[in-house]
CSV table of C-alpha atoms and ligand atoms in Angstrom, one decimal:
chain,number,residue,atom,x,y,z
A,1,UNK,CA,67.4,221.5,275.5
A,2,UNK,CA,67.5,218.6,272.8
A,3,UNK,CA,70.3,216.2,274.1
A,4,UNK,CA,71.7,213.7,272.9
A,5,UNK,CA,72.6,210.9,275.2
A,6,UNK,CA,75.3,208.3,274.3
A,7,UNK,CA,74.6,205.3,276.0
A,8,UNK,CA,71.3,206.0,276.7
A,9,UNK,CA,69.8,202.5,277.2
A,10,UNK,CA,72.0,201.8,279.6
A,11,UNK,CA,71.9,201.6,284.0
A,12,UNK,CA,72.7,205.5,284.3
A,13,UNK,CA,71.7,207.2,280.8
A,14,UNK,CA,68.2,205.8,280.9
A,15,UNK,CA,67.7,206.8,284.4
A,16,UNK,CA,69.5,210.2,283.0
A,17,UNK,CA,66.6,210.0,280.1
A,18,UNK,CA,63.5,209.7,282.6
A,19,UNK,CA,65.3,213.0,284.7
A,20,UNK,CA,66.0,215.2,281.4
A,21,UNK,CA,62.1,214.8,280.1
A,22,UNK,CA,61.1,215.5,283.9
A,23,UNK,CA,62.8,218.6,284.1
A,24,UNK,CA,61.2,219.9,280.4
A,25,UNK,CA,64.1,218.6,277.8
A,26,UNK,CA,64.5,216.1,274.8
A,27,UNK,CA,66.6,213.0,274.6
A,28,UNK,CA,68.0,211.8,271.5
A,29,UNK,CA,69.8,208.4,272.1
A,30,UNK,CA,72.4,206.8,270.7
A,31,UNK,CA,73.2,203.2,271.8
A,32,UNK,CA,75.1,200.3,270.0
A,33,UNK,CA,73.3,198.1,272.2
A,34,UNK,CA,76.1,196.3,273.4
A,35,UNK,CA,75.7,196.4,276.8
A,36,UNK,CA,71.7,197.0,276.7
A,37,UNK,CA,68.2,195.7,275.2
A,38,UNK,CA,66.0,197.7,273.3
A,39,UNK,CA,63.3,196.8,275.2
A,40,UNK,CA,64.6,199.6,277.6
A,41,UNK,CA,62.6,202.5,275.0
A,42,UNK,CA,59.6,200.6,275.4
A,43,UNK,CA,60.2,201.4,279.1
A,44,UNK,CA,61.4,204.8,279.2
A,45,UNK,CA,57.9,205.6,277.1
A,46,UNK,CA,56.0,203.6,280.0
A,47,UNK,CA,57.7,206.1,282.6
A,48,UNK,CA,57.9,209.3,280.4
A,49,UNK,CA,54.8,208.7,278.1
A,50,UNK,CA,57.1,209.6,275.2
A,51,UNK,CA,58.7,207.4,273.1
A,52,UNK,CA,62.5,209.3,272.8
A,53,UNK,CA,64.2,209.0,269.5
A,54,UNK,CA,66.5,205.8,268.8
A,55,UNK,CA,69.6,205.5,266.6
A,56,UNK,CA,71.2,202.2,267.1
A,57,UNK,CA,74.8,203.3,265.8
A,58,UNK,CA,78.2,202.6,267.4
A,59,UNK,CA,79.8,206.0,268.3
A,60,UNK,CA,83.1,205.0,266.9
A,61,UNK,CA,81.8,205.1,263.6
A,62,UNK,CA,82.0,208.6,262.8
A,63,UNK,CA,80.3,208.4,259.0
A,64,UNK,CA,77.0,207.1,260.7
A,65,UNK,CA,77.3,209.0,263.9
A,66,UNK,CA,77.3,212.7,261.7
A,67,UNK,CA,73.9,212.4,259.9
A,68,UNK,CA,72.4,212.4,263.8
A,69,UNK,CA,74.5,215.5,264.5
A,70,UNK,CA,73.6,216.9,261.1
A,71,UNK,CA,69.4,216.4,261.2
A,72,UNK,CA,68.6,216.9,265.0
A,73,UNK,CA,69.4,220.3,266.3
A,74,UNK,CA,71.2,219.1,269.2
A,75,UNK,CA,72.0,221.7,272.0
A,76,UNK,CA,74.6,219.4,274.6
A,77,UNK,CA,75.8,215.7,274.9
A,78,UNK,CA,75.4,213.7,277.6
A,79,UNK,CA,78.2,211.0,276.6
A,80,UNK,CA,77.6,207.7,278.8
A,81,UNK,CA,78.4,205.1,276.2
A,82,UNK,CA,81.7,202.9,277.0
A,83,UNK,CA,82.8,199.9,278.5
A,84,UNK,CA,83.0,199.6,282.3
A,85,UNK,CA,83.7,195.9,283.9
A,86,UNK,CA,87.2,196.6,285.2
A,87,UNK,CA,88.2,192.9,285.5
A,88,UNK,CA,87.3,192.6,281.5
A,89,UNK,CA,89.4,195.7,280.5
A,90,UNK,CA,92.3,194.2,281.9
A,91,UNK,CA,91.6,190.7,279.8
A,92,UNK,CA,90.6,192.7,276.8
A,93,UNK,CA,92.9,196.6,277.4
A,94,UNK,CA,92.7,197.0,273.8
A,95,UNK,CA,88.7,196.9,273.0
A,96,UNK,CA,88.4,199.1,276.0
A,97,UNK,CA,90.8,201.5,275.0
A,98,UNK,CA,89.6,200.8,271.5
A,99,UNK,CA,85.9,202.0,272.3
A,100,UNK,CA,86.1,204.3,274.7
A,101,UNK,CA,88.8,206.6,273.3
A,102,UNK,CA,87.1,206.5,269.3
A,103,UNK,CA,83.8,206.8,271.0
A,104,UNK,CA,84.8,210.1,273.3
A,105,UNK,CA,86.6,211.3,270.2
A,106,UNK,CA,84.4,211.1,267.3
A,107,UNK,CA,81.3,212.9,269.9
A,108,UNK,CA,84.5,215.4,270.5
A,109,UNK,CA,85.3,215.8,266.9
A,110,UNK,CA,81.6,216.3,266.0
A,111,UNK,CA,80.6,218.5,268.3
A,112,UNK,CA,83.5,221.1,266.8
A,113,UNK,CA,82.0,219.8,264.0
A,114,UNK,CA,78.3,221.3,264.2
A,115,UNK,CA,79.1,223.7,267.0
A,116,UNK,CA,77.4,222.0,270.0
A,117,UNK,CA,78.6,223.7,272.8
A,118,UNK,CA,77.6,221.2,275.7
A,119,UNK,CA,79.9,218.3,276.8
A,120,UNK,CA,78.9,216.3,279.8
A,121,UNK,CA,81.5,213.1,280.0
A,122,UNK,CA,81.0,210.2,282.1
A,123,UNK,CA,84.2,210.0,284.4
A,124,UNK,CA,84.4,208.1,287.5
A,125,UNK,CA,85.7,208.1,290.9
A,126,UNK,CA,88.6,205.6,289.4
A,127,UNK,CA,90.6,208.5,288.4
A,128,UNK,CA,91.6,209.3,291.9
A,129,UNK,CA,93.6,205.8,291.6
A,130,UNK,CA,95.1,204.1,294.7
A,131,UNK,CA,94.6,207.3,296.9
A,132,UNK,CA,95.5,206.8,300.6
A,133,UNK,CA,92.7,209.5,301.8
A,134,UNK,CA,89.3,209.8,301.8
A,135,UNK,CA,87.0,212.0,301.3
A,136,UNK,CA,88.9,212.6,297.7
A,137,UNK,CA,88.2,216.1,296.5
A,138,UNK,CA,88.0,217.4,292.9
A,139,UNK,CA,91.6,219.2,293.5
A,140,UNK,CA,93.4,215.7,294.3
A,141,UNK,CA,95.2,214.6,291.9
A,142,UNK,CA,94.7,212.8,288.9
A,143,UNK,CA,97.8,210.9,287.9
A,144,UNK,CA,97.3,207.2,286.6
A,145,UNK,CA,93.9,204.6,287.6
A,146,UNK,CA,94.6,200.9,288.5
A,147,UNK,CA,93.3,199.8,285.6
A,148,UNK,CA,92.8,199.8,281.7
A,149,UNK,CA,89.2,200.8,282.4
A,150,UNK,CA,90.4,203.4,284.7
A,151,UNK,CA,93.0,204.9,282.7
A,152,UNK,CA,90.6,205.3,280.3
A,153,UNK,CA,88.6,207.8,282.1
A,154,UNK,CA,92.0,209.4,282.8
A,155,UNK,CA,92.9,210.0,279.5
A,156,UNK,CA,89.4,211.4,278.0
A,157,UNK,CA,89.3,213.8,281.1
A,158,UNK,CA,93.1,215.1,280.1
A,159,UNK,CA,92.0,214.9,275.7
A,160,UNK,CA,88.5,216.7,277.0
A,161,UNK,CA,90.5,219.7,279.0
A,162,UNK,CA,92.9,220.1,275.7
A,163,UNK,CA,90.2,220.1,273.5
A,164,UNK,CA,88.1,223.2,276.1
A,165,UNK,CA,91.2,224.8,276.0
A,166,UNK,CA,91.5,225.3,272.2
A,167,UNK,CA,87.9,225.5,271.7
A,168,UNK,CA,86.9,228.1,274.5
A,169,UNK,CA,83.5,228.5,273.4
A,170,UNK,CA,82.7,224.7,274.6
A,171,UNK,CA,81.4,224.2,278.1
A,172,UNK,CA,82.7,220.6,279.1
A,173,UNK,CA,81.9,218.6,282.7
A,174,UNK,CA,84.0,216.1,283.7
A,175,UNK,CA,80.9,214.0,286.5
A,176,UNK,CA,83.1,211.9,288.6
A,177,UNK,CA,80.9,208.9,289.4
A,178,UNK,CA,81.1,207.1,292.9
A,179,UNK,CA,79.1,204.2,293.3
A,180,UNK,CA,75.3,204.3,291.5
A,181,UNK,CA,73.3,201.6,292.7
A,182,UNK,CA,69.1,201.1,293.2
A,183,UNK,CA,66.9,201.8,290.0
A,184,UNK,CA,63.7,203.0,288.9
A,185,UNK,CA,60.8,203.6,291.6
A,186,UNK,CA,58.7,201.7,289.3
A,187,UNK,CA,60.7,198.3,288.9
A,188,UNK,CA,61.0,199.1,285.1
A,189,UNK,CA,64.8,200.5,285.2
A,190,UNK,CA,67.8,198.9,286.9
A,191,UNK,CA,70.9,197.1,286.7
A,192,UNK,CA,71.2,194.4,284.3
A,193,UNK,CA,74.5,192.8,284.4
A,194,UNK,CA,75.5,190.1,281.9
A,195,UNK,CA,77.0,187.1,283.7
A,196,UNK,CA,77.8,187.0,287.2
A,197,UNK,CA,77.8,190.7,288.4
A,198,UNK,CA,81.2,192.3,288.9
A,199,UNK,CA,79.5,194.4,291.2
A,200,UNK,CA,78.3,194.6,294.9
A,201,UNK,CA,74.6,195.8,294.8
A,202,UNK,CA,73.6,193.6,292.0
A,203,UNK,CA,75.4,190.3,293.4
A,204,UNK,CA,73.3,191.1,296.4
A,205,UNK,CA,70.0,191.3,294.8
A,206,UNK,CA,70.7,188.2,292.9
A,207,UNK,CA,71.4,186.5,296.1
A,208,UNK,CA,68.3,188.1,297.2
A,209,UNK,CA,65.8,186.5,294.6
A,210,UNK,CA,67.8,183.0,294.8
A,211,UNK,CA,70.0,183.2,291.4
A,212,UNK,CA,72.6,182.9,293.0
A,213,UNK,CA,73.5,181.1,296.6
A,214,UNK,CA,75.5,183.6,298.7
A,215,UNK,CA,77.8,186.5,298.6
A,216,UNK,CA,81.1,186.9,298.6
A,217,UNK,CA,82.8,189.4,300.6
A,218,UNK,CA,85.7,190.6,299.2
A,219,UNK,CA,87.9,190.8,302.8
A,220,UNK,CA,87.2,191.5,305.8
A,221,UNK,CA,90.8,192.4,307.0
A,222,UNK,CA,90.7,196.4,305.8
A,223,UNK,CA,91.4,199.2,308.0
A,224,UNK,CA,87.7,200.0,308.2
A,225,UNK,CA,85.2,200.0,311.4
A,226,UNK,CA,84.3,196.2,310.2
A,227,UNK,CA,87.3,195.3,308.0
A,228,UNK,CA,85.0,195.8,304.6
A,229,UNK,CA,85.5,198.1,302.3
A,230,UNK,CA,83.5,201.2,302.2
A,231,UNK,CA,82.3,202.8,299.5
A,232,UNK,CA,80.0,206.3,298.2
A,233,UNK,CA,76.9,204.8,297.0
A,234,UNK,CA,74.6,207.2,295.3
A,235,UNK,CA,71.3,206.3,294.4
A,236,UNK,CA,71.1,206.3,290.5
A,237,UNK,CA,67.6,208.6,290.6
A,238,UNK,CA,70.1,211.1,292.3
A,239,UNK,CA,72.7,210.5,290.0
A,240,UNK,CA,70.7,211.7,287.0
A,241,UNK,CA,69.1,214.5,288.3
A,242,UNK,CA,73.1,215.4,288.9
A,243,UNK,CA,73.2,215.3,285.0
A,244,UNK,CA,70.2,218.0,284.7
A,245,UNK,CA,71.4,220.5,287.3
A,246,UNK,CA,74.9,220.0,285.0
A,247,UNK,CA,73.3,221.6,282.2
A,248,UNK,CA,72.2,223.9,283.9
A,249,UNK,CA,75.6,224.7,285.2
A,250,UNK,CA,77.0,224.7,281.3
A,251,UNK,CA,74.3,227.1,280.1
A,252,UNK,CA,76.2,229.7,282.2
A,253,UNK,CA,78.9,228.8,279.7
A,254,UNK,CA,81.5,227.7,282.3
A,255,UNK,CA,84.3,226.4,280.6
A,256,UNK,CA,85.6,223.6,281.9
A,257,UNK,CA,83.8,222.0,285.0
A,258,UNK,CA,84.8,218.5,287.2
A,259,UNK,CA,82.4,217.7,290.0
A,260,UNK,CA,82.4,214.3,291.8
A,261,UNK,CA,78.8,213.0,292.0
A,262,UNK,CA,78.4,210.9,295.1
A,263,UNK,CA,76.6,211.3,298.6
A,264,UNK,CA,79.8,212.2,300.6
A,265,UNK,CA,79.3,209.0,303.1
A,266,UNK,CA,80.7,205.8,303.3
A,267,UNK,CA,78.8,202.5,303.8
A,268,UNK,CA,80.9,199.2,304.1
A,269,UNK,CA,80.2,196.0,302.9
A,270,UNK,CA,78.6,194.5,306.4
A,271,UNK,CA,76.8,198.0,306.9
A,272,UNK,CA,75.5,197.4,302.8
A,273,UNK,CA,74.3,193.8,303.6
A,274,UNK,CA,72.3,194.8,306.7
A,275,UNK,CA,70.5,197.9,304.8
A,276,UNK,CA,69.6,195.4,302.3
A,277,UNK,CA,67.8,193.4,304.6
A,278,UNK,CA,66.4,196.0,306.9
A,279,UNK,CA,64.9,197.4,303.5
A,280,UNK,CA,63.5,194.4,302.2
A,281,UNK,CA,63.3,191.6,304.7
A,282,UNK,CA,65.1,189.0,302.6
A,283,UNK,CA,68.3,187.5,304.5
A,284,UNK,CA,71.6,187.8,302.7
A,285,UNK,CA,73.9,185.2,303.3
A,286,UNK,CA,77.6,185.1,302.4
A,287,UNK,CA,81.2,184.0,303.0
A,288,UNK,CA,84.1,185.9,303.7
A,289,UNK,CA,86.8,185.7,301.1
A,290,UNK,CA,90.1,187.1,300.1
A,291,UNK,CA,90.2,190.6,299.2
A,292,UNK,CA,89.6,191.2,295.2
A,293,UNK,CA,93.0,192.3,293.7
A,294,UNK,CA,92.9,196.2,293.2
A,295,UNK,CA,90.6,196.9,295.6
A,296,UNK,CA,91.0,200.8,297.8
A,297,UNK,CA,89.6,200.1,301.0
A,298,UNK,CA,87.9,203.5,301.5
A,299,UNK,CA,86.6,205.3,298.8
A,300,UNK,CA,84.1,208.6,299.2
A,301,UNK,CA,83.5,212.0,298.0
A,302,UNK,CA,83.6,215.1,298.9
A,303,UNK,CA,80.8,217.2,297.3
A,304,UNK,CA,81.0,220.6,298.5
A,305,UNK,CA,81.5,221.7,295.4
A,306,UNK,CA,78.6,220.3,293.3
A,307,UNK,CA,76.1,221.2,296.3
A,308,UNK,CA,77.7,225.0,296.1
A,309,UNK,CA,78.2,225.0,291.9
A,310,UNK,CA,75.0,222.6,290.8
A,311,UNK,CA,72.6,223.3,293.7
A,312,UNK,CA,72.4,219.5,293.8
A,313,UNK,CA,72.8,216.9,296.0
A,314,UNK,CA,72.1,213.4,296.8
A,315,UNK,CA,68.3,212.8,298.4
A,316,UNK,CA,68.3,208.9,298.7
A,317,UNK,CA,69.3,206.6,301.0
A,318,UNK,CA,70.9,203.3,300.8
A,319,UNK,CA,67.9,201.8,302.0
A,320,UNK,CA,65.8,203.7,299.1
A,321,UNK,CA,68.8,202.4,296.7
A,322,UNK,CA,68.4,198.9,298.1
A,323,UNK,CA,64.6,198.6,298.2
A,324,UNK,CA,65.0,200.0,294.5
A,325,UNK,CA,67.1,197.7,293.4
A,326,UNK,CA,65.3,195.0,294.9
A,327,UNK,CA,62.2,195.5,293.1
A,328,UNK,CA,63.6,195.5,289.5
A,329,UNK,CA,65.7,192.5,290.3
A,330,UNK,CA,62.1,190.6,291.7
A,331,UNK,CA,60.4,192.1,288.6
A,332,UNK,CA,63.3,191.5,286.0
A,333,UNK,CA,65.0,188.1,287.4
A,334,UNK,CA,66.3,187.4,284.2
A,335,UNK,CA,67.2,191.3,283.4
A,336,UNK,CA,65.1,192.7,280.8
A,337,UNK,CA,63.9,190.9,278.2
B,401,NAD,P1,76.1,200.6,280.9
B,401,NAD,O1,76.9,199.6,280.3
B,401,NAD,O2,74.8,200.2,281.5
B,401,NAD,O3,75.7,201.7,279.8
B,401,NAD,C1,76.6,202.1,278.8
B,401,NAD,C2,75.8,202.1,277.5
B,401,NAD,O4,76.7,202.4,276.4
B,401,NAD,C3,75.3,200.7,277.1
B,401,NAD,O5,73.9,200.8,276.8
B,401,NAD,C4,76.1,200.2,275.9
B,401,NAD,O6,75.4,199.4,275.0
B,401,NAD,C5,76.5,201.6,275.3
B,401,NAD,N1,77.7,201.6,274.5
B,401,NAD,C6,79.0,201.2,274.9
B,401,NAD,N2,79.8,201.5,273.9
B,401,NAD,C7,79.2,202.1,272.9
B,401,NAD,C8,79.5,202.6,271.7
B,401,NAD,N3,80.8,202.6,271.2
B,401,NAD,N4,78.6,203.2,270.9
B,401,NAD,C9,77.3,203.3,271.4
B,401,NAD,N5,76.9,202.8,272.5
B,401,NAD,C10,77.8,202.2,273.3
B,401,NAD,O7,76.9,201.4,281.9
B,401,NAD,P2,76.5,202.5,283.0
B,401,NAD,O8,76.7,201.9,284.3
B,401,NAD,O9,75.2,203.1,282.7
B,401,NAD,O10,77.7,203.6,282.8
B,401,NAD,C11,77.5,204.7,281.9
B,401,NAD,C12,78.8,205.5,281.9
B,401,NAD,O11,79.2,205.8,283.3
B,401,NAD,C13,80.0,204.7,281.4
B,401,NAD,O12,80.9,205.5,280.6
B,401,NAD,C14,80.7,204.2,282.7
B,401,NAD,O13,82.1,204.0,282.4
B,401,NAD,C15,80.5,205.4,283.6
B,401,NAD,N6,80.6,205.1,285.0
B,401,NAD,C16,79.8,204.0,285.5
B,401,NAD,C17,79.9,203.7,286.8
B,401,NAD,C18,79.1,202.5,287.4
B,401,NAD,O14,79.5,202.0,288.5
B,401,NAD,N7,78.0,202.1,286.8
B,401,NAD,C19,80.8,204.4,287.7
B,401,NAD,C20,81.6,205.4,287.1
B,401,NAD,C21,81.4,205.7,285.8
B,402,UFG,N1,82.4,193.6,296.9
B,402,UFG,C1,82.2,192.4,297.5
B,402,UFG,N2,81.6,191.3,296.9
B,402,UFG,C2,81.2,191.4,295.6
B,402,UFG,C3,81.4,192.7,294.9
B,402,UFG,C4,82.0,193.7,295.6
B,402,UFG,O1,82.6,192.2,298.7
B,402,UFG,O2,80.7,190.5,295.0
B,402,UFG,C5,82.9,194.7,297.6
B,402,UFG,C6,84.2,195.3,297.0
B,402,UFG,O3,85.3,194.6,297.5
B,402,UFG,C7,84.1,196.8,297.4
B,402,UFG,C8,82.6,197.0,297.4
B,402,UFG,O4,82.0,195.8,297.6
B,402,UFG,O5,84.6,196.9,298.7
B,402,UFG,C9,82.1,197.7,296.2
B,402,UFG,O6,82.5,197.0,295.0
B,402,UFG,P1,81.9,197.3,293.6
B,402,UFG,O7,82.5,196.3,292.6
B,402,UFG,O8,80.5,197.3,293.6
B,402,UFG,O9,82.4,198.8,293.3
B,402,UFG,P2,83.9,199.3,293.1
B,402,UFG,O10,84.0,200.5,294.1
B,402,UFG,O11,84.9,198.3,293.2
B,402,UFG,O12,83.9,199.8,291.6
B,402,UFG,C10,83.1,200.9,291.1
B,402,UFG,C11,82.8,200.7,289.7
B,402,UFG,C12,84.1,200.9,288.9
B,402,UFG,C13,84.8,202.1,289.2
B,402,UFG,C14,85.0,202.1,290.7
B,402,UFG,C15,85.7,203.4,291.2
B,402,UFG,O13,82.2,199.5,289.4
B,402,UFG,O14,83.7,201.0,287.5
B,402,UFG,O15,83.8,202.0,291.4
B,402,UFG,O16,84.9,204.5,290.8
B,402,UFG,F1,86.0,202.1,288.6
């Protein structure tokens, strides 16, 4: 298939572009480069041995995002591109309700437009909001997320079901992220926060190559095992190959489909910190702080569903994911340049 992937320089859709030229297809990428280098191409062709075609356009902008629609014969979307820190979207609700509704609109509208008849939308865990259970199945409901960023991903999922439903010919999946961590087994691909990383894996390996001087740990107080939180981390390599066995899954023309993408077990904070070091040696200090506002204390998936409707599941470990993540963090200790 020729897909075009939105957000395609960034942490999941260029691991997502390495996977789709493994398994035999074509990526077309669009990026506005706003939360990515371009330096990542030169990277992908390293890994892939192709150079995949670039448009540096901003999906909002429908004028310039129709002429890629129009000339490259594309046969499904894989739509990554948005914003993601949830502390920023609630400091800045209207860019991030600005960009990611346009964005999933104007690839919605143009893909009535010129017929594609392949969705596959980036949707996340978040959706589930402050459930009380875990694992969370794709049946639980999806009422309202904590935050901007979350409610977001809410309301594309419920704009993408209306828009299947009057266009029955379109096969749309709704991939419900859980936590993607690790990177690229060759150190070229990885997480490259700007700032101070909102996030847990890439705090850690930050900590790990002395940027930065400890970790914080956001509560130790939770009804877990050890009082951290716990979360579903999936190894990004595992994640992507999720993406390819979905189109696979929408070339059966399906209709609408929602599968959470996560390993279906729960690693905590304390469990997270020893992996890292069992994986890689380094020693991870950190401090114990208040809990970060927000926060569920167990969050995991159950993935029944994908294993039975995808044939897919997650092959990596944490360790894999930390050892991973590790390497492109020793490699890139600036992020890539
Ligand atoms: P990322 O920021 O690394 O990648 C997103 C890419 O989209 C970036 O390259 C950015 O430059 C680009 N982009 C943003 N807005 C754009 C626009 N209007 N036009 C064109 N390009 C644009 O993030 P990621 O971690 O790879 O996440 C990809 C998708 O998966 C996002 O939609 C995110 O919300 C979703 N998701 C991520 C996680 C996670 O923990 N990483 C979890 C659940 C869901
Ligand atoms: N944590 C720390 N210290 C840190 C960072 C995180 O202790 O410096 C803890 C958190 O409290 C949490 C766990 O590590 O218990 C994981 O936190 P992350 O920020 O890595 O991930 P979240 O589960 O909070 O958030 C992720 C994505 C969001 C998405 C959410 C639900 O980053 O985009 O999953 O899907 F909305």
């Amino acid at each position: 298939m020729r897909v075009l992937v939105t957000g395609g320089l960034g942490f999941i859709g260029s691991h997502t572009v390495v996977e789709l030229y493994k398994a035999g297809h074509e990526a077309i990428i669009v990026d506005n480069l706003c939360n990515s280098k371009k330096a990542v191409l030169g990277r992908l062709e390293k890994i892939t041995g192709v150079l995949p075609k670039f448009y540096e356009i901003d999906c909002c902008d429908y004028e310039k995002l129709k002429p890629v629609f129009a000339n490259e014969k594309i046969d499904a979307i894989i739509h990554f591109a948005g914003l993601k820190a949830v502390g920023e979207s609630c400091v800045k609700p209207l860019e991030y309700y600005e960009n990611n509704l346009i964005s999933a609109l104007t690839v919605a509208r143009l893909m009535r437009e010129f017929k594609v008849k392949n969705l596959v939308f980036s949707s996340s865990a978040t959706v589930y909001g402050l459930t009380d259970h875990a694992p969370v199945t794709e049946e639980d409901p999806v009422t309202s997320a904590i935050n901007p960023y979350g409610e977001t991903k809410v309301m594309i999922e419920r704009i993408l079901e209306d828009i299947q439903k009057a266009e029955p010919w379109m096969n749309i999946a709704l991939l419900r992220y859980f936590n993607p961590i690790g990177g690229h087994a060759s150190g070229l691909l990885g997480e490259d926060p700007n700032g101070i990383p909102n996030n847990l894996m890439p705090y850690i390996t930050q900590v790990a190559i002395g940027k930065r001087e400890k970790l914080h740990v956001f509560g130790d107080n939770y009804p877990t095992p050890d009082g951290t939180g716990i979360r579903d981390y999936i190894h990004v390599v595992d994640l992507a190959t999720g993406h390819v066995a979905t189109l696979k899954k929408l070339e059966t023309n399906p209709g609408l489909v929602v599968y959470n993408l996560g390993t279906g077990k729960g690693t905590s904070v304390f469990e997270m910190i020893d992996a890292f070091e069992k994986a890689t040696g380094v020693k991870i200090p950190y401090v114990v702080d208040a809990p970060r506002p927000g926060d569920l204390a167990v969050s995991y998936a159950k993935t029944d569903k994908a294993e039975r409707e995808l044939g897919w599941k997650a092959e990596k470990t944490v360790l894999d994911a930390c050892a991973d993540a590790y390497h492109f963090q020793k490699n890139n200790p600036n992020g890539i340049e």
